[in-house]
Coordinates of C-alpha atoms in Angstrom, one line a residue:
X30 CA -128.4 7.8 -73.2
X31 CA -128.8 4.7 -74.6
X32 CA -131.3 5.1 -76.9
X33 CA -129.3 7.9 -78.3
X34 CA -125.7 5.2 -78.5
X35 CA -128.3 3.0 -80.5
X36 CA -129.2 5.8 -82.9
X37 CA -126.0 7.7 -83.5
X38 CA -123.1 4.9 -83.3
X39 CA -120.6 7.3 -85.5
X40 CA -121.3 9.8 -83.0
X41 CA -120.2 8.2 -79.9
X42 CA -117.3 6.9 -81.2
X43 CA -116.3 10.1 -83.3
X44 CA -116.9 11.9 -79.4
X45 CA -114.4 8.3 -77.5
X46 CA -111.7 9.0 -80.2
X47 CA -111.5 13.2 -79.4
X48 CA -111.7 12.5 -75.9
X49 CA -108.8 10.1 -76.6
X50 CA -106.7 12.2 -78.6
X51 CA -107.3 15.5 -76.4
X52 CA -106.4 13.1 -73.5
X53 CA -102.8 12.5 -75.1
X54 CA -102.2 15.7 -76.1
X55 CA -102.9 17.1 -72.7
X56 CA -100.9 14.3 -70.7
X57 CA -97.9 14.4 -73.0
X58 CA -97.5 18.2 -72.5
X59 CA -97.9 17.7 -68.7
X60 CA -94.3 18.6 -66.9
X61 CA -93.7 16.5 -63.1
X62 CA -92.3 19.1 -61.2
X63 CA -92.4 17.7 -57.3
X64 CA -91.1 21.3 -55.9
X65 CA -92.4 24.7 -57.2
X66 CA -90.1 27.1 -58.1
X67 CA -88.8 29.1 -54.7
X68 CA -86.0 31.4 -54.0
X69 CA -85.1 30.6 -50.3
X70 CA -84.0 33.8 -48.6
X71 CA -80.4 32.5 -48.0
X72 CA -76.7 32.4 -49.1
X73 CA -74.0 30.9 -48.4
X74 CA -70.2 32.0 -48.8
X75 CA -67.5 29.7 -48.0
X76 CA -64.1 30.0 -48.6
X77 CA -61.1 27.7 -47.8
X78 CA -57.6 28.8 -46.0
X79 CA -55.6 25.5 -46.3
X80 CA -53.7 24.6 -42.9
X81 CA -55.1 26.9 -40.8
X82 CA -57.0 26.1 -37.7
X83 CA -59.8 27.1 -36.6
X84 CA -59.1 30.7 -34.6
X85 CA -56.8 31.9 -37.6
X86 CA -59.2 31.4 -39.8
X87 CA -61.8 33.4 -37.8
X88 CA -60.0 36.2 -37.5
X89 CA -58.5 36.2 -41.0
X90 CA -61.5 35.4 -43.0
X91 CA -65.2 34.9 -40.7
X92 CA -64.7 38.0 -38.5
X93 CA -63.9 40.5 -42.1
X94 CA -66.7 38.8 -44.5
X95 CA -69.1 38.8 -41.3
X96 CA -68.7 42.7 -40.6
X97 CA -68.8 43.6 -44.3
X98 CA -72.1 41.3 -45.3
X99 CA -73.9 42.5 -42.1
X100 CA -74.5 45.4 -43.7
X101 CA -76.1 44.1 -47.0
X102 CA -79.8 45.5 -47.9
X103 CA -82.7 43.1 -45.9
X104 CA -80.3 41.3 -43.6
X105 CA -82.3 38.9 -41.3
X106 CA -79.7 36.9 -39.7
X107 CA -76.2 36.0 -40.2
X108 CA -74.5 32.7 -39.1
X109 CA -71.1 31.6 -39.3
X110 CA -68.9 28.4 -38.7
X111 CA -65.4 28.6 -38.8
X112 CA -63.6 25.2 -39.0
X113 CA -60.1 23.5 -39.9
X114 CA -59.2 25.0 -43.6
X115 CA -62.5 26.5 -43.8
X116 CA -65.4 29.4 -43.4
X117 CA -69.0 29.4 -43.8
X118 CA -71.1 32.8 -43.4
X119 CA -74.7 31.7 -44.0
X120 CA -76.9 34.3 -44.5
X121 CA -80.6 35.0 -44.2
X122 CA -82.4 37.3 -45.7
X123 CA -86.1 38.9 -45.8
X124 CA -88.3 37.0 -47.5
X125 CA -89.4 40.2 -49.6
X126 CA -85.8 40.4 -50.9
X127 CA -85.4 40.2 -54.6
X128 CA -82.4 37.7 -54.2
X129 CA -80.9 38.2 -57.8
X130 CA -79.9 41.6 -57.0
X131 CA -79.0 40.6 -53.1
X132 CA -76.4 38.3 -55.0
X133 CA -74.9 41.1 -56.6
X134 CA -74.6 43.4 -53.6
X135 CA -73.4 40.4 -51.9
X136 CA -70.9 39.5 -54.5
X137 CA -69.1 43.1 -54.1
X138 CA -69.0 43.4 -50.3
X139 CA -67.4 39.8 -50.9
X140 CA -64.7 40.9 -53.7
X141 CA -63.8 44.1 -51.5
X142 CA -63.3 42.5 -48.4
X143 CA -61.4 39.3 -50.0
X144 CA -58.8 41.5 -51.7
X145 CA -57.0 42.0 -48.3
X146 CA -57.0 38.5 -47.9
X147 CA -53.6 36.6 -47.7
X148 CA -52.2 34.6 -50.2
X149 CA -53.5 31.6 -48.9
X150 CA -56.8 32.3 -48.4
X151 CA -58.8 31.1 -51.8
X152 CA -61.6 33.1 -53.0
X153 CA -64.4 32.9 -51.7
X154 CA -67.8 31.2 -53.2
X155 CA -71.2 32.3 -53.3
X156 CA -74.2 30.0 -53.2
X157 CA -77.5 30.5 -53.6
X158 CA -80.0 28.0 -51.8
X159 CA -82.3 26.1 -54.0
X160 CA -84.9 23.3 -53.0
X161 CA -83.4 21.7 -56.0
X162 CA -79.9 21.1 -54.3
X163 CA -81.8 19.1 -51.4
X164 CA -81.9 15.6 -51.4
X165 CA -85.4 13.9 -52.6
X166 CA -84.0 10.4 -50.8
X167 CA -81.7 9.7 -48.0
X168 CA -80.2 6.2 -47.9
X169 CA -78.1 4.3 -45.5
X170 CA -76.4 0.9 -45.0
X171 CA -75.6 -0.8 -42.2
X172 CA -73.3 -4.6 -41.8
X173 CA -72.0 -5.7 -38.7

């Protein structure tokens, strides 16, 4: 090998320089991507009742959305917190679920069942889980 360096000097460097340039090209079209792209099988509706407690808002807004969604197409599992001014239904589905059109679906059960609503129940909002939306870092502070 070096016998042939010796020989053929325009060579070698002619071959450094392409392996230089092609190493460029290649690391300058390279994307970081720390998470691959996943749909997680779950959604999450929430919807606020302003100065209600907790029971009223169960049985105004978590008991309706929870009997009309538990009907959607590949249902796993359905969750539900009801809290001061609020509801959360979080729902899992199948993995094998294509979750674009389980948004739709999901998005009319939701607009049927929140036109009985009251008037001072807000509409409620749907959420698809990404891995994007979870934190990379958690930090906290601490003085005494």
């Amino acid at each position: 090998m070096s016998e042939f360096s010796v020989k053929k000097p325009f060579t070698v460097v002619v071959a450094v320089i392409m392996v230089l340039v092609l190493g460029f090209i290649s690391f300058s079209h390279m994307t970081p991507n720390l998470m691959p792209n996943i749909d997680f099988p779950y959604v999450i509706v929430t919807t606020a009742y302003p100065g209600a407690s907790p029971e009223k808002v169960e049985t105004a807004v978590t008991k309706p959305l929870e009997q009309a969604l538990s009907t959607t197409t590949g249902m796993k599992q359905i969750t539900s917190t009801s809290a001061e001014n609020y509801s959360m239904v979080l729902m899992e589905l199948n993995q094998d679920v294509n979750m674009d059109s389980a948004m739709i679906e999901i998005n009319n059960t939701v607009s049927s069942v929140s036109a009985a609503f009251d008037d001072g129940i807000s509409s409620p909002t749907l959420m698809k889980m990404n891995p994007d939306m979870m934190p990379v870092m958690m930090a906290s502070v601490d003085v005494d």
